[in-house]
Amino acid sequence: MKKILLSTITVLALAACEDPYNRSGVGFTGIDGEPRTVSDVPGSVAFVPQATNIPAELAILPAVNVVTDETELQKVARVAIDNGGQTDTNAVALSGSDVNLYLSTVKVNGTLFGVLRTANNGTRVDNSIGAAFGQNAEQFTGCLPTGEVYRKGTSSRSSGFAVALNCS
């Protein structure tokens, strides 16, 4: 009888310390211990980094419209690269490991291009970045690529890449 009475008194004493209708807990839900809220402090358990949605950021920016006499697609793509955005106001900045790249859309003679270029023409990046841009153009732009990736540069390093897009 003493064991039951002692257990009951302990439970009642602990229950008296808390409002029975306050079920907010201590910040965890369930057995797995997931945080109940999110935190903006890096390194904390509940930290959720701010998500970036590159296609949404790119959609806010207007496409640059350019008219040229060129008809060959490779030359039209070069015009698109030359007119692609290179600042935070006319392109989406993509931070790389050693160089910042800028993603923008340029419409040349009615053909829409996704353009990825360096901050200035003196900086060049490996051509493998252009190949990766072509393979992932849909993830970056929200539009399907309709051809090959064109580049402006040498056989190993380039300052810009362009791919024709189909956004319909």
mmCIF file of C-alpha atoms in Angstrom:
data_model
loop_
_atom_site.group_PDB
_atom_site.id
_atom_site.type_symbol
_atom_site.label_atom_id
_atom_site.label_comp_id
_atom_site.label_asym_id
_atom_site.label_seq_id
_atom_site.Cartn_x
_atom_site.Cartn_y
_atom_site.Cartn_z
ATOM 1 C CA MET A 1 0.000 0.000 0.000
ATOM 2 C CA LYS A 2 2.912 2.351 0.754
ATOM 3 C CA LYS A 3 4.275 1.886 -2.794
ATOM 4 C CA ILE A 4 0.956 2.843 -4.378
ATOM 5 C CA LEU A 5 0.458 5.783 -2.030
ATOM 6 C CA LEU A 6 4.010 7.073 -2.583
ATOM 7 C CA SER A 7 3.650 6.804 -6.398
ATOM 8 C CA THR A 8 0.285 8.560 -6.335
ATOM 9 C CA ILE A 9 1.589 11.440 -4.202
ATOM 10 C CA THR A 10 4.591 11.874 -6.526
ATOM 11 C CA VAL A 11 2.380 11.976 -9.620
ATOM 12 C CA LEU A 12 -0.045 14.446 -8.015
ATOM 13 C CA ALA A 13 2.794 16.669 -6.806
ATOM 14 C CA LEU A 14 4.342 16.802 -10.272
ATOM 15 C CA ALA A 15 0.951 17.356 -11.900
ATOM 16 C CA ALA A 16 0.293 20.315 -9.596
ATOM 17 C CA CYS A 17 3.377 22.077 -10.990
ATOM 18 C CA GLU A 18 1.891 22.387 -14.462
ATOM 19 C CA ASP A 19 -1.395 23.545 -15.896
ATOM 20 C CA PRO A 20 -3.192 20.395 -17.145
ATOM 21 C CA TYR A 21 -4.579 22.292 -20.162
ATOM 22 C CA ASN A 22 -1.200 23.627 -21.281
ATOM 23 C CA ARG A 23 -0.005 20.985 -23.717
ATOM 24 C CA SER A 24 2.776 22.991 -25.341
ATOM 25 C CA GLY A 25 5.479 20.648 -24.100
ATOM 26 C CA VAL A 26 9.152 21.445 -24.123
ATOM 27 C CA GLY A 27 9.615 22.080 -27.826
ATOM 28 C CA PHE A 28 9.667 18.559 -29.214
ATOM 29 C CA THR A 29 6.959 16.493 -30.822
ATOM 30 C CA GLY A 30 6.832 12.751 -30.945
ATOM 31 C CA ILE A 31 9.402 10.197 -29.975
ATOM 32 C CA ASP A 32 11.928 11.064 -32.670
ATOM 33 C CA GLY A 33 12.624 14.480 -31.095
ATOM 34 C CA GLU A 34 12.046 16.670 -34.150
ATOM 35 C CA PRO A 35 12.080 20.339 -33.299
ATOM 36 C CA ARG A 36 8.695 21.894 -32.850
ATOM 37 C CA THR A 37 9.738 25.207 -34.388
ATOM 38 C CA VAL A 38 12.407 26.412 -36.776
ATOM 39 C CA SER A 39 15.417 28.500 -35.905
ATOM 40 C CA ASP A 40 17.329 31.101 -37.859
ATOM 41 C CA VAL A 41 20.545 30.447 -35.927
ATOM 42 C CA PRO A 42 23.000 28.375 -37.996
ATOM 43 C CA GLY A 43 24.165 25.273 -36.159
ATOM 44 C CA SER A 44 21.097 24.888 -33.968
ATOM 45 C CA VAL A 45 18.998 21.735 -34.102
ATOM 46 C CA ALA A 46 16.001 23.463 -35.680
ATOM 47 C CA PHE A 47 17.974 25.531 -38.212
ATOM 48 C CA VAL A 48 16.389 25.616 -41.644
ATOM 49 C CA PRO A 49 18.461 27.484 -44.256
ATOM 50 C CA GLN A 50 16.654 30.004 -46.384
ATOM 51 C CA ALA A 51 15.616 28.240 -49.557
ATOM 52 C CA THR A 52 16.431 29.766 -52.889
ATOM 53 C CA ASN A 53 14.196 29.232 -55.835
ATOM 54 C CA ILE A 54 16.300 30.155 -58.850
ATOM 55 C CA PRO A 55 13.529 29.795 -61.483
ATOM 56 C CA ALA A 56 11.260 32.080 -59.417
ATOM 57 C CA GLU A 57 14.031 34.658 -58.991
ATOM 58 C CA LEU A 58 14.772 34.475 -62.716
ATOM 59 C CA ALA A 59 11.083 34.867 -63.621
ATOM 60 C CA ILE A 60 10.958 38.214 -61.804
ATOM 61 C CA LEU A 61 13.685 39.612 -64.044
ATOM 62 C CA PRO A 62 12.604 40.651 -67.538
ATOM 63 C CA ALA A 63 14.304 38.993 -70.485
ATOM 64 C CA VAL A 64 16.659 41.253 -72.407
ATOM 65 C CA ASN A 65 15.344 41.768 -75.951
ATOM 66 C CA VAL A 66 17.944 42.023 -78.717
ATOM 67 C CA VAL A 67 17.639 42.171 -82.491
ATOM 68 C CA THR A 68 20.514 41.133 -84.741
ATOM 69 C CA ASP A 69 21.153 40.478 -88.427
ATOM 70 C CA GLU A 70 22.735 37.116 -87.602
ATOM 71 C CA THR A 71 20.751 34.025 -88.587
ATOM 72 C CA GLU A 72 23.124 31.179 -87.710
ATOM 73 C CA LEU A 73 22.141 29.810 -84.281
ATOM 74 C CA GLN A 74 25.728 29.749 -82.990
ATOM 75 C CA LYS A 75 26.173 33.453 -83.769
ATOM 76 C CA VAL A 76 22.753 34.296 -82.343
ATOM 77 C CA ALA A 77 23.754 32.480 -79.127
ATOM 78 C CA ARG A 78 26.958 34.534 -78.979
ATOM 79 C CA VAL A 79 24.859 37.710 -79.192
ATOM 80 C CA ALA A 80 22.759 36.346 -76.310
ATOM 81 C CA ILE A 81 25.901 35.719 -74.248
ATOM 82 C CA ASP A 82 27.198 39.222 -74.972
ATOM 83 C CA ASN A 83 23.909 40.729 -73.758
ATOM 84 C CA GLY A 84 23.375 38.465 -70.727
ATOM 85 C CA GLY A 85 23.161 40.045 -67.288
ATOM 86 C CA GLN A 86 26.283 40.502 -65.194
ATOM 87 C CA THR A 87 24.935 42.229 -62.068
ATOM 88 C CA ASP A 88 22.471 41.455 -59.301
ATOM 89 C CA THR A 89 19.937 43.832 -60.862
ATOM 90 C CA ASN A 90 19.628 42.092 -64.229
ATOM 91 C CA ALA A 91 20.603 38.491 -63.407
ATOM 92 C CA VAL A 92 20.420 35.886 -60.663
ATOM 93 C CA ALA A 93 23.786 35.528 -58.935
ATOM 94 C CA LEU A 94 24.971 31.945 -58.484
ATOM 95 C CA SER A 95 27.815 31.608 -56.021
ATOM 96 C CA GLY A 96 30.444 29.149 -57.096
ATOM 97 C CA SER A 97 33.475 27.801 -55.330
ATOM 98 C CA ASP A 98 35.852 30.359 -56.811
ATOM 99 C CA VAL A 99 33.859 32.513 -59.254
ATOM 100 C CA ASN A 100 30.396 34.056 -59.195
ATOM 101 C CA LEU A 101 28.230 33.310 -62.211
ATOM 102 C CA TYR A 102 25.161 35.209 -63.377
ATOM 103 C CA LEU A 103 22.072 33.579 -64.873
ATOM 104 C CA SER A 104 19.727 35.590 -67.071
ATOM 105 C CA THR A 105 17.392 35.223 -70.031
ATOM 106 C CA VAL A 106 17.951 36.956 -73.349
ATOM 107 C CA LYS A 107 15.560 36.953 -76.289
ATOM 108 C CA VAL A 108 17.427 37.353 -79.587
ATOM 109 C CA ASN A 109 15.271 37.676 -82.722
ATOM 110 C CA GLY A 110 12.406 36.049 -80.826
ATOM 111 C CA THR A 111 14.433 33.042 -79.602
ATOM 112 C CA LEU A 112 14.735 32.814 -75.820
ATOM 113 C CA PHE A 113 18.129 31.828 -74.405
ATOM 114 C CA GLY A 114 19.216 30.980 -70.890
ATOM 115 C CA VAL A 115 22.571 32.668 -70.412
ATOM 116 C CA LEU A 116 25.157 31.835 -67.771
ATOM 117 C CA ARG A 117 28.173 34.118 -67.664
ATOM 118 C CA THR A 118 30.949 35.348 -65.446
ATOM 119 C CA ALA A 119 30.995 38.758 -63.795
ATOM 120 C CA ASN A 120 33.323 40.196 -66.433
ATOM 121 C CA ASN A 121 34.751 39.010 -69.730
ATOM 122 C CA GLY A 122 38.273 38.650 -68.317
ATOM 123 C CA THR A 123 37.200 35.820 -65.994
ATOM 124 C CA ARG A 124 36.847 32.380 -67.531
ATOM 125 C CA VAL A 125 35.563 29.097 -66.153
ATOM 126 C CA ASP A 126 36.005 25.495 -67.194
ATOM 127 C CA ASN A 127 33.756 24.342 -70.038
ATOM 128 C CA SER A 128 32.419 21.521 -67.855
ATOM 129 C CA ILE A 129 30.314 24.185 -66.112
ATOM 130 C CA GLY A 130 28.618 24.902 -69.437
ATOM 131 C CA ALA A 131 27.904 21.219 -69.979
ATOM 132 C CA ALA A 132 26.391 20.976 -66.493
ATOM 133 C CA PHE A 133 24.337 24.110 -67.197
ATOM 134 C CA GLY A 134 22.945 22.525 -70.359
ATOM 135 C CA GLN A 135 22.027 19.303 -68.562
ATOM 136 C CA ASN A 136 20.352 21.182 -65.696
ATOM 137 C CA ALA A 137 18.879 24.081 -67.667
ATOM 138 C CA GLU A 138 15.346 23.045 -66.738
ATOM 139 C CA GLN A 139 16.142 23.185 -63.012
ATOM 140 C CA PHE A 140 17.791 26.589 -63.358
ATOM 141 C CA THR A 141 15.324 28.269 -65.704
ATOM 142 C CA GLY A 142 12.086 26.321 -65.413
ATOM 143 C CA CYS A 143 12.137 25.848 -69.208
ATOM 144 C CA LEU A 144 13.223 22.956 -71.402
ATOM 145 C CA PRO A 145 16.481 23.294 -73.338
ATOM 146 C CA THR A 146 15.924 22.938 -77.088
ATOM 147 C CA GLY A 147 19.430 22.405 -78.340
ATOM 148 C CA GLU A 148 23.072 22.344 -77.502
ATOM 149 C CA VAL A 149 24.966 24.671 -75.208
ATOM 150 C CA TYR A 150 26.915 27.397 -76.964
ATOM 151 C CA ARG A 151 29.911 29.031 -75.349
ATOM 152 C CA LYS A 152 32.062 32.104 -75.706
ATOM 153 C CA GLY A 153 35.720 31.335 -75.120
ATOM 154 C CA THR A 154 38.461 28.875 -75.904
ATOM 155 C CA SER A 155 38.388 25.103 -76.180
ATOM 156 C CA SER A 156 38.984 24.660 -72.425
ATOM 157 C CA ARG A 157 37.715 27.826 -70.687
ATOM 158 C CA SER A 158 34.846 30.195 -71.462
ATOM 159 C CA SER A 159 33.317 33.391 -70.123
ATOM 160 C CA GLY A 160 29.708 32.566 -70.977
ATOM 161 C CA PHE A 161 27.261 29.876 -72.027
ATOM 162 C CA ALA A 162 23.864 29.990 -73.717
ATOM 163 C CA VAL A 163 21.180 27.426 -74.437
ATOM 164 C CA ALA A 164 17.954 27.974 -76.374
ATOM 165 C CA LEU A 165 14.848 27.478 -74.217
ATOM 166 C CA ASN A 166 11.272 26.362 -74.744
ATOM 167 C CA CYS A 167 9.062 27.791 -71.981
ATOM 168 C CA SER A 168 5.656 26.897 -73.442
#
